Amino acid sequence: MLGSFTLVSDGNAVPLGVDSRRLVAYLAVHPRPQEHAALAADLWPGVPAAAGRRLLTEAATAVGIPSLFSDGDLTGPLSLAADVQVDLADALGLVRALPEIPASDSPDIGLLSADILPGWTAAWIAVERERFRQLRLHAVEERSLRLSAAGRHAGAVALAEMAVHAAPSRESARRALIEAHLAQGNIAAAVAEYDAYEELLRSSVGGPASNGLDALFPPSPVWPVLRARRPMPRSAVQLPGLRAVRGAAGGARRLVSGGGASRPY
């Protein structure tokens, strides 16, 4: 269900017709038993009820694996059998478990790297796809922050990059990536991500763009991409060894390391 649809039985891929594939996918996304009338209405909207039920029976029969369904004779509410493994169910289980998994462990986050059937356009799949998308991205972002806090910087950056790749315009994903770079001490990469996000927003809205990510950086002309001059919030990543000083003429503050002021670039 994640990335593309595949049904495997006894190690072999099972070819399915369009209607059978839609039926199995629907039941994989909706694990509770489904009444025939409601199921047919979702799968074949606009089709008369009697015709929809007939199409449903034909689709279920054409699967050719009676044990795939919890009701083998297909007369009662339909659902997948309890022993059918669904990658979406595994991914949702991982989302629920991640907050309890220590940062020192390395679960298979790859389950959270893909959307539900991205090429499918039916209304029933679009709703579930977006719901899962929000859940998985939030889980990946939170995991990235936990890894940063634990000093696992490479893993934190990789997870945040996964979130940005999945949703380039999502501010929380960019924030997680910038914070991961800063925690790692890679200031240049953090500024590059800020620049890339600013340019994305500017090109999408057709004019000057603004966001709250500049507060992650100390106010300083060292990074000309920054516009605001707000104090860095407590939640922002601190940059060790840097302090702000004001020029002799009362000008803008600069970042200095040790006793010498750095030169703007």
CSV table of N, CA, C and O in Angstrom, one decimal, residues 134-256:
chain,number,residue,atom,x,y,z
A,134,GLN,N,0.2,13.3,7.3
A,134,GLN,CA,0.4,14.2,8.5
A,134,GLN,C,1.0,13.4,9.6
A,134,GLN,O,1.9,13.9,10.3
A,135,LEU,N,0.5,12.2,9.9
A,135,LEU,CA,1.0,11.4,11.0
A,135,LEU,C,2.5,11.0,10.8
A,135,LEU,O,3.3,11.1,11.7
A,136,ARG,N,2.8,10.6,9.6
A,136,ARG,CA,4.2,10.1,9.4
A,136,ARG,C,5.2,11.2,9.4
A,136,ARG,O,6.3,11.1,10.0
A,137,LEU,N,4.8,12.4,8.8
A,137,LEU,CA,5.7,13.5,8.8
A,137,LEU,C,6.0,14.0,10.2
A,137,LEU,O,7.1,14.4,10.6
A,138,HIS,N,4.9,14.1,11.0
A,138,HIS,CA,5.1,14.6,12.4
A,138,HIS,C,6.0,13.6,13.2
A,138,HIS,O,6.8,14.0,14.0
A,139,ALA,N,5.8,12.3,13.0
A,139,ALA,CA,6.6,11.3,13.7
A,139,ALA,C,8.0,11.4,13.3
A,139,ALA,O,8.9,11.3,14.1
A,140,VAL,N,8.3,11.6,12.0
A,140,VAL,CA,9.7,11.7,11.5
A,140,VAL,C,10.3,13.0,12.1
A,140,VAL,O,11.5,13.0,12.5
A,141,GLU,N,9.6,14.1,12.1
A,141,GLU,CA,10.2,15.4,12.6
A,141,GLU,C,10.5,15.2,14.1
A,141,GLU,O,11.6,15.7,14.5
A,142,GLU,N,9.6,14.7,14.8
A,142,GLU,CA,9.8,14.5,16.3
A,142,GLU,C,11.0,13.6,16.5
A,142,GLU,O,11.8,13.8,17.5
A,143,ARG,N,11.1,12.5,15.8
A,143,ARG,CA,12.2,11.6,15.9
A,143,ARG,C,13.6,12.3,15.6
A,143,ARG,O,14.6,12.1,16.3
A,144,SER,N,13.6,13.2,14.6
A,144,SER,CA,14.8,13.9,14.3
A,144,SER,C,15.2,14.8,15.4
A,144,SER,O,16.4,14.9,15.8
A,145,LEU,N,14.3,15.5,16.1
A,145,LEU,CA,14.6,16.3,17.2
A,145,LEU,C,15.1,15.5,18.3
A,145,LEU,O,16.1,16.0,19.0
A,146,ARG,N,14.6,14.4,18.6
A,146,ARG,CA,15.1,13.5,19.7
A,146,ARG,C,16.5,13.0,19.4
A,146,ARG,O,17.3,12.9,20.3
A,147,LEU,N,16.8,12.7,18.1
A,147,LEU,CA,18.1,12.2,17.8
A,147,LEU,C,19.1,13.4,18.0
A,147,LEU,O,20.2,13.1,18.4
A,148,SER,N,18.7,14.6,17.6
A,148,SER,CA,19.6,15.7,17.8
A,148,SER,C,19.9,15.9,19.2
A,148,SER,O,21.1,16.1,19.6
A,149,ALA,N,18.9,15.8,20.1
A,149,ALA,CA,19.1,16.0,21.5
A,149,ALA,C,20.0,14.9,22.1
A,149,ALA,O,20.8,15.2,23.0
A,150,ALA,N,20.0,13.7,21.5
A,150,ALA,CA,20.8,12.6,21.9
A,150,ALA,C,22.2,12.6,21.3
A,150,ALA,O,23.0,11.7,21.6
A,151,GLY,N,22.5,13.6,20.4
A,151,GLY,CA,23.8,13.7,19.8
A,151,GLY,C,24.0,12.8,18.6
A,151,GLY,O,25.1,12.7,18.1
A,152,ARG,N,22.9,12.2,18.1
A,152,ARG,CA,22.9,11.4,16.9
A,152,ARG,C,22.6,12.3,15.7
A,152,ARG,O,21.6,12.2,15.1
A,153,HIS,N,23.6,13.1,15.3
A,153,HIS,CA,23.3,14.2,14.4
A,153,HIS,C,23.1,13.7,13.0
A,153,HIS,O,22.2,14.2,12.2
A,154,ALA,N,23.9,12.7,12.5
A,154,ALA,CA,23.7,12.2,11.2
A,154,ALA,C,22.3,11.6,11.0
A,154,ALA,O,21.6,11.9,10.0
A,155,GLY,N,21.8,10.9,11.9
A,155,GLY,CA,20.5,10.3,11.9
A,155,GLY,C,19.4,11.4,11.9
A,155,GLY,O,18.4,11.3,11.2
A,156,ALA,N,19.6,12.4,12.7
A,156,ALA,CA,18.7,13.5,12.8
A,156,ALA,C,18.6,14.2,11.5
A,156,ALA,O,17.5,14.5,11.0
A,157,VAL,N,19.7,14.5,10.8
A,157,VAL,CA,19.7,15.2,9.5
A,157,VAL,C,19.0,14.3,8.5
A,157,VAL,O,18.2,14.8,7.7
A,158,ALA,N,19.3,13.0,8.5
A,158,ALA,CA,18.7,12.1,7.5
A,158,ALA,C,17.2,12.1,7.6
A,158,ALA,O,16.4,12.1,6.6
A,159,LEU,N,16.7,12.0,8.8
A,159,LEU,CA,15.2,12.0,9.0
A,159,LEU,C,14.6,13.3,8.6
A,159,LEU,O,13.5,13.3,8.0
A,160,ALA,N,15.2,14.4,9.0
A,160,ALA,CA,14.6,15.7,8.6
A,160,ALA,C,14.6,15.9,7.1
A,160,ALA,O,13.7,16.5,6.5
A,161,GLU,N,15.7,15.4,6.5
A,161,GLU,CA,15.7,15.5,5.0
A,161,GLU,C,14.6,14.7,4.4
A,161,GLU,O,14.1,15.1,3.4
A,162,MET,N,14.3,13.5,5.0
A,162,MET,CA,13.2,12.7,4.5
A,162,MET,C,11.9,13.5,4.6
A,162,MET,O,11.1,13.5,3.6
A,163,ALA,N,11.7,14.2,5.7
A,163,ALA,CA,10.4,15.0,5.8
A,163,ALA,C,10.4,16.2,4.8
A,163,ALA,O,9.4,16.4,4.2
A,164,VAL,N,11.5,16.8,4.6
A,164,VAL,CA,11.6,17.9,3.6
A,164,VAL,C,11.3,17.4,2.2
A,164,VAL,O,10.6,18.1,1.4
A,165,HIS,N,11.9,16.3,1.9
A,165,HIS,CA,11.7,15.7,0.6
A,165,HIS,C,10.2,15.4,0.3
A,165,HIS,O,9.7,15.6,-0.8
A,166,ALA,N,9.6,14.9,1.4
A,166,ALA,CA,8.1,14.5,1.2
A,166,ALA,C,7.3,15.7,1.2
A,166,ALA,O,6.2,15.7,0.5
A,167,ALA,N,7.6,16.8,1.9
A,167,ALA,CA,6.8,18.0,1.9
A,167,ALA,C,7.7,19.3,1.9
A,167,ALA,O,8.0,19.8,3.0
A,168,PRO,N,8.2,19.7,0.8
A,168,PRO,CA,9.2,20.8,0.7
A,168,PRO,C,8.7,22.1,1.3
A,168,PRO,O,9.4,22.9,1.8
A,169,SER,N,7.4,22.4,1.2
A,169,SER,CA,6.8,23.6,1.7
A,169,SER,C,6.4,23.6,3.2
A,169,SER,O,5.9,24.5,3.7
A,170,ARG,N,6.6,22.4,3.8
A,170,ARG,CA,6.2,22.2,5.2
A,170,ARG,C,7.2,22.9,6.2
A,170,ARG,O,8.3,22.5,6.3
A,171,GLU,N,6.8,23.9,6.9
A,171,GLU,CA,7.7,24.7,7.7
A,171,GLU,C,8.3,23.9,8.8
A,171,GLU,O,9.5,24.0,9.1
A,172,SER,N,7.5,23.0,9.5
A,172,SER,CA,8.0,22.2,10.6
A,172,SER,C,9.1,21.2,10.1
A,172,SER,O,10.0,20.9,10.8
A,173,ALA,N,9.0,20.8,8.9
A,173,ALA,CA,10.0,19.9,8.3
A,173,ALA,C,11.3,20.7,8.1
A,173,ALA,O,12.4,20.2,8.5
A,174,ARG,N,11.2,21.9,7.5
A,174,ARG,CA,12.4,22.7,7.4
A,174,ARG,C,13.0,23.1,8.7
A,174,ARG,O,14.3,23.1,8.9
A,175,ARG,N,12.2,23.4,9.7
A,175,ARG,CA,12.7,23.7,11.0
A,175,ARG,C,13.5,22.6,11.6
A,175,ARG,O,14.6,22.8,12.2
A,176,ALA,N,13.0,21.3,11.5
A,176,ALA,CA,13.7,20.2,12.0
A,176,ALA,C,15.0,20.0,11.3
A,176,ALA,O,16.0,19.7,12.0
A,177,LEU,N,15.1,20.2,10.0
A,177,LEU,CA,16.3,20.1,9.3
A,177,LEU,C,17.3,21.2,9.7
A,177,LEU,O,18.5,20.9,9.9
A,178,ILE,N,16.9,22.4,9.8
A,178,ILE,CA,17.8,23.5,10.1
A,178,ILE,C,18.3,23.2,11.6
A,178,ILE,O,19.5,23.4,11.8
A,179,GLU,N,17.4,22.8,12.5
A,179,GLU,CA,17.9,22.6,13.8
A,179,GLU,C,18.9,21.4,13.9
A,179,GLU,O,19.8,21.4,14.7
A,180,ALA,N,18.6,20.4,13.1
A,180,ALA,CA,19.6,19.3,13.0
A,180,ALA,C,20.9,19.7,12.5
A,180,ALA,O,22.0,19.3,13.1
A,181,HIS,N,21.0,20.6,11.5
A,181,HIS,CA,22.2,21.1,11.0
A,181,HIS,C,22.9,21.9,12.0
A,181,HIS,O,24.2,21.8,12.2
A,182,LEU,N,22.2,22.8,12.7
A,182,LEU,CA,22.8,23.6,13.7
A,182,LEU,C,23.3,22.8,14.9
A,182,LEU,O,24.4,23.1,15.4
A,183,ALA,N,22.6,21.8,15.3
A,183,ALA,CA,23.1,21.0,16.4
A,183,ALA,C,24.3,20.2,16.0
A,183,ALA,O,25.2,20.0,16.9
A,184,GLN,N,24.5,19.9,14.8
A,184,GLN,CA,25.7,19.3,14.2
A,184,GLN,C,26.8,20.2,14.1
A,184,GLN,O,28.0,19.8,13.9
A,185,GLY,N,26.5,21.5,14.1
A,185,GLY,CA,27.6,22.5,13.9
A,185,GLY,C,27.8,22.9,12.5
A,185,GLY,O,28.7,23.6,12.1
A,186,ASN,N,26.9,22.5,11.6
A,186,ASN,CA,27.0,22.7,10.2
A,186,ASN,C,26.2,24.0,9.8
A,186,ASN,O,25.1,23.9,9.3
A,187,ILE,N,26.7,25.1,10.2
A,187,ILE,CA,26.0,26.4,10.0
A,187,ILE,C,25.7,26.7,8.5
A,187,ILE,O,24.6,27.2,8.2
A,188,ALA,N,26.7,26.4,7.7
A,188,ALA,CA,26.5,26.7,6.2
A,188,ALA,C,25.3,25.9,5.7
A,188,ALA,O,24.5,26.4,4.9
A,189,ALA,N,25.2,24.6,6.1
A,189,ALA,CA,24.0,23.8,5.6
A,189,ALA,C,22.7,24.4,6.1
A,189,ALA,O,21.7,24.4,5.4
A,190,ALA,N,22.7,24.8,7.4
A,190,ALA,CA,21.5,25.4,8.0
A,190,ALA,C,21.1,26.7,7.2
A,190,ALA,O,19.9,26.8,6.9
A,191,VAL,N,22.0,27.5,6.9
A,191,VAL,CA,21.7,28.8,6.2
A,191,VAL,C,21.2,28.4,4.8
A,191,VAL,O,20.3,29.0,4.2
A,192,ALA,N,21.8,27.4,4.1
A,192,ALA,CA,21.4,27.0,2.8
A,192,ALA,C,20.0,26.5,2.8
A,192,ALA,O,19.2,26.8,1.9
A,193,GLU,N,19.6,25.8,3.8
A,193,GLU,CA,18.2,25.3,3.9
A,193,GLU,C,17.3,26.5,4.1
A,193,GLU,O,16.2,26.5,3.5
A,194,TYR,N,17.7,27.4,4.9
A,194,TYR,CA,16.8,28.6,5.1
A,194,TYR,C,16.7,29.4,3.8
A,194,TYR,O,15.5,29.7,3.4
A,195,ASP,N,17.7,29.5,3.1
A,195,ASP,CA,17.7,30.2,1.8
A,195,ASP,C,16.8,29.5,0.8
A,195,ASP,O,16.0,30.1,0.1
A,196,ALA,N,16.9,28.1,0.8
A,196,ALA,CA,16.1,27.3,-0.2
A,196,ALA,C,14.6,27.5,0.2
A,196,ALA,O,13.8,27.6,-0.7
A,197,TYR,N,14.3,27.5,1.5
A,197,TYR,CA,12.9,27.6,1.9
A,197,TYR,C,12.3,29.0,1.5
A,197,TYR,O,11.2,29.1,1.0
A,198,GLU,N,13.1,30.0,1.8
A,198,GLU,CA,12.7,31.4,1.4
A,198,GLU,C,12.4,31.5,-0.1
A,198,GLU,O,11.5,32.1,-0.5
A,199,GLU,N,13.3,30.9,-0.9
A,199,GLU,CA,13.1,31.0,-2.3
A,199,GLU,C,11.9,30.2,-2.8
A,199,GLU,O,11.2,30.6,-3.7
A,200,LEU,N,11.7,29.1,-2.1
A,200,LEU,CA,10.5,28.3,-2.5
A,200,LEU,C,9.2,29.1,-2.2
A,200,LEU,O,8.3,29.1,-3.0
A,201,LEU,N,9.2,29.7,-1.0
A,201,LEU,CA,8.0,30.5,-0.6
A,201,LEU,C,7.8,31.7,-1.6
A,201,LEU,O,6.7,32.0,-2.0
A,202,ARG,N,8.9,32.3,-1.9
A,202,ARG,CA,8.9,33.5,-2.8
A,202,ARG,C,8.4,33.1,-4.2
A,202,ARG,O,7.6,33.8,-4.7
A,203,SER,N,8.8,32.0,-4.7
A,203,SER,CA,8.4,31.6,-6.0
A,203,SER,C,6.9,31.1,-6.0
A,203,SER,O,6.2,31.3,-7.0
A,204,SER,N,6.5,30.6,-4.9
A,204,SER,CA,5.1,30.1,-4.9
A,204,SER,C,4.1,31.1,-4.6
A,204,SER,O,3.0,31.0,-5.1
A,205,VAL,N,4.4,32.2,-3.9
A,205,VAL,CA,3.5,33.3,-3.6
A,205,VAL,C,3.7,34.4,-4.6
A,205,VAL,O,2.8,35.4,-4.6
A,206,GLY,N,4.8,34.5,-5.3
A,206,GLY,CA,5.0,35.5,-6.3
A,206,GLY,C,5.4,36.8,-5.7
A,206,GLY,O,5.3,37.9,-6.3
A,207,GLY,N,5.9,36.8,-4.5
A,207,GLY,CA,6.4,38.1,-3.9
A,207,GLY,C,7.2,37.8,-2.7
A,207,GLY,O,7.6,36.6,-2.5
A,208,PRO,N,7.6,38.8,-1.9
A,208,PRO,CA,8.4,38.6,-0.7
A,208,PRO,C,7.7,37.6,0.2
A,208,PRO,O,6.5,37.6,0.4
A,209,ALA,N,8.6,36.7,0.7
A,209,ALA,CA,8.0,35.6,1.6
A,209,ALA,C,8.6,35.8,3.0
A,209,ALA,O,9.7,36.4,3.2
A,210,SER,N,7.9,35.4,4.0
A,210,SER,CA,8.4,35.5,5.4
A,210,SER,C,8.0,34.2,6.1
A,210,SER,O,7.0,33.6,5.8
A,211,ASN,N,8.8,33.9,7.1
A,211,ASN,CA,8.5,32.7,7.9
A,211,ASN,C,9.1,32.9,9.3
A,211,ASN,O,9.8,33.8,9.5
A,212,GLY,N,8.9,31.9,10.2
A,212,GLY,CA,9.4,32.1,11.5
A,212,GLY,C,10.7,31.4,11.7
A,212,GLY,O,11.2,31.3,12.9
A,213,LEU,N,11.4,30.9,10.7
A,213,LEU,CA,12.6,30.2,10.8
A,213,LEU,C,13.8,31.1,11.1
A,213,LEU,O,14.8,30.6,11.6
A,214,ASP,N,13.7,32.4,10.8
A,214,ASP,CA,14.9,33.2,11.1
A,214,ASP,C,15.2,33.3,12.6
A,214,ASP,O,16.3,33.6,13.0
A,215,ALA,N,14.2,33.0,13.4
A,215,ALA,CA,14.4,33.1,14.9
A,215,ALA,C,15.3,32.0,15.4
A,215,ALA,O,15.7,32.0,16.5
A,216,LEU,N,15.6,31.0,14.5
A,216,LEU,CA,16.5,29.9,14.9
A,216,LEU,C,17.9,30.4,15.0
A,216,LEU,O,18.8,29.8,15.6
A,217,PHE,N,18.2,31.6,14.3
A,217,PHE,CA,19.6,32.1,14.2
A,217,PHE,C,19.7,33.3,15.1
A,217,PHE,O,18.8,34.1,15.2
A,218,PRO,N,20.9,33.5,15.7
A,218,PRO,CA,21.1,34.8,16.4
A,218,PRO,C,21.1,35.9,15.4
A,218,PRO,O,21.6,35.8,14.3
A,219,PRO,N,20.5,37.1,15.8
A,219,PRO,CA,20.4,38.2,14.9
A,219,PRO,C,21.8,38.7,14.5
A,219,PRO,O,22.6,39.0,15.4
A,220,SER,N,22.2,38.7,13.3
A,220,SER,CA,23.5,39.1,12.9
A,220,SER,C,23.6,39.2,11.4
A,220,SER,O,23.1,38.4,10.6
A,221,PRO,N,24.4,40.3,10.9
A,221,PRO,CA,24.6,40.4,9.5
A,221,PRO,C,25.6,39.4,8.9
A,221,PRO,O,25.9,39.3,7.7
A,222,VAL,N,26.1,38.5,9.8
A,222,VAL,CA,27.0,37.4,9.3
A,222,VAL,C,26.2,36.6,8.3
A,222,VAL,O,26.7,36.0,7.4
A,223,TRP,N,24.9,36.4,8.6
A,223,TRP,CA,24.0,35.7,7.7
A,223,TRP,C,23.1,36.6,7.0
A,223,TRP,O,22.0,37.0,7.5
A,224,PRO,N,23.4,37.1,5.8
A,224,PRO,CA,22.6,38.2,5.2
A,224,PRO,C,21.2,37.7,4.8
A,224,PRO,O,20.4,38.5,4.4
A,225,VAL,N,21.0,36.4,4.9
A,225,VAL,CA,19.6,35.9,4.5
A,225,VAL,C,18.6,36.3,5.6
A,225,VAL,O,17.4,36.3,5.3
A,226,LEU,N,19.1,36.7,6.8
A,226,LEU,CA,18.1,37.0,7.8
A,226,LEU,C,17.6,38.4,7.7
A,226,LEU,O,18.3,39.3,7.5
A,227,ARG,N,16.3,38.5,8.0
A,227,ARG,CA,15.7,39.8,7.9
A,227,ARG,C,15.3,40.4,9.3
A,227,ARG,O,15.5,41.5,9.6
A,228,ALA,N,14.8,39.5,10.1
A,228,ALA,CA,14.3,40.0,11.4
A,228,ALA,C,15.5,40.1,12.4
A,228,ALA,O,16.6,39.6,12.2
A,229,ARG,N,15.2,40.9,13.5
A,229,ARG,CA,16.2,41.1,14.5
A,229,ARG,C,15.6,40.7,15.9
A,229,ARG,O,15.4,41.5,16.8
A,230,ARG,N,15.1,39.5,16.0
A,230,ARG,CA,14.4,39.1,17.2
A,230,ARG,C,15.4,38.2,18.0
A,230,ARG,O,16.2,37.5,17.4
A,231,PRO,N,15.3,38.2,19.4
A,231,PRO,CA,16.1,37.4,20.2
A,231,PRO,C,15.8,35.9,19.9
A,231,PRO,O,14.7,35.6,19.5
A,232,MET,N,16.8,35.1,19.9
A,232,MET,CA,16.6,33.6,19.7
A,232,MET,C,15.8,33.0,20.8
A,232,MET,O,16.1,33.2,22.0
A,233,PRO,N,14.7,32.3,20.5
A,233,PRO,CA,13.9,31.7,21.5
A,233,PRO,C,14.6,30.6,22.3
A,233,PRO,O,15.6,30.0,21.8
A,234,ARG,N,14.1,30.2,23.4
A,234,ARG,CA,14.7,29.2,24.2
A,234,ARG,C,14.8,27.9,23.5
A,234,ARG,O,15.6,27.0,23.7
A,235,SER,N,13.7,27.6,22.7
A,235,SER,CA,13.7,26.3,22.0
A,235,SER,C,14.6,26.2,20.8
A,235,SER,O,14.8,25.1,20.3
A,236,ALA,N,15.2,27.3,20.4
A,236,ALA,CA,16.1,27.3,19.3
A,236,ALA,C,17.5,26.6,19.7
A,236,ALA,O,17.8,26.6,20.8
A,237,VAL,N,18.2,26.1,18.7
A,237,VAL,CA,19.4,25.5,18.9
A,237,VAL,C,20.5,26.5,19.2
A,237,VAL,O,20.6,27.5,18.5
A,238,GLN,N,21.2,26.4,20.3
A,238,GLN,CA,22.2,27.4,20.6
A,238,GLN,C,23.5,27.1,19.9
A,238,GLN,O,23.9,25.9,19.6
A,239,LEU,N,24.3,28.1,19.5
A,239,LEU,CA,25.5,28.0,18.8
A,239,LEU,C,26.7,28.2,19.8
A,239,LEU,O,26.8,29.4,20.3
A,240,PRO,N,27.4,27.2,20.2
A,240,PRO,CA,28.4,27.3,21.2
A,240,PRO,C,29.6,28.2,20.7
A,240,PRO,O,29.9,28.2,19.5
A,241,GLY,N,30.2,29.0,21.6
A,241,GLY,CA,31.4,29.8,21.3
A,241,GLY,C,31.1,31.1,20.5
A,241,GLY,O,32.1,31.7,20.1
A,242,LEU,N,29.8,31.4,20.3
A,242,LEU,CA,29.5,32.7,19.6
A,242,LEU,C,28.9,33.7,20.5
A,242,LEU,O,28.0,33.3,21.3
A,243,ARG,N,29.2,34.9,20.4
A,243,ARG,CA,28.5,35.9,21.2
A,243,ARG,C,28.3,37.2,20.3
A,243,ARG,O,29.1,37.4,19.4
A,244,ALA,N,27.3,38.0,20.6
A,244,ALA,CA,27.0,39.1,19.8
A,244,ALA,C,27.6,40.4,20.4
A,244,ALA,O,27.6,40.6,21.6
A,245,VAL,N,28.2,41.2,19.6
A,245,VAL,CA,28.7,42.5,20.0
A,245,VAL,C,28.2,43.6,19.1
A,245,VAL,O,27.8,43.3,18.0
A,246,ARG,N,28.1,44.8,19.6
A,246,ARG,CA,27.7,46.0,18.8
A,246,ARG,C,28.8,46.8,18.3
A,246,ARG,O,29.8,47.0,19.1
A,247,GLY,N,28.8,47.2,17.1
A,247,GLY,CA,29.9,48.0,16.6
A,247,GLY,C,30.1,49.3,17.3
A,247,GLY,O,29.2,49.8,18.1
A,248,ALA,N,31.2,49.9,17.1
A,248,ALA,CA,31.6,51.1,17.9
A,248,ALA,C,30.6,52.3,17.6
A,248,ALA,O,30.4,53.1,18.4
A,249,ALA,N,30.1,52.3,16.4
A,249,ALA,CA,29.2,53.4,16.0
A,249,ALA,C,27.8,53.1,16.4
A,249,ALA,O,26.9,53.7,15.9
A,250,GLY,N,27.5,52.0,17.2
A,250,GLY,CA,26.2,51.6,17.5
A,250,GLY,C,25.5,50.9,16.4
A,250,GLY,O,24.2,50.9,16.3
A,251,GLY,N,26.2,50.3,15.5
A,251,GLY,CA,25.6,49.7,14.3
A,251,GLY,C,25.0,48.3,14.7
A,251,GLY,O,24.9,48.0,15.9
A,252,ALA,N,24.8,47.5,13.7
A,252,ALA,CA,24.2,46.2,13.9
A,252,ALA,C,25.2,45.3,14.6
A,252,ALA,O,26.4,45.5,14.5
A,253,ARG,N,24.6,44.3,15.3
A,253,ARG,CA,25.5,43.4,16.0
A,253,ARG,C,26.2,42.4,15.1
A,253,ARG,O,25.7,42.1,14.0
A,254,ARG,N,27.3,41.9,15.5
A,254,ARG,CA,28.1,40.9,14.8
A,254,ARG,C,28.3,39.7,15.7
A,254,ARG,O,28.4,39.9,16.9
A,255,LEU,N,28.6,38.6,15.1
A,255,LEU,CA,28.9,37.4,15.9
A,255,LEU,C,30.4,37.4,16.0
A,255,LEU,O,31.2,37.6,15.0
A,256,VAL,N,30.9,37.1,17.2
A,256,VAL,CA,32.3,36.9,17.4
A,256,VAL,C,32.6,35.6,18.1
A,256,VAL,O,31.8,35.1,18.8
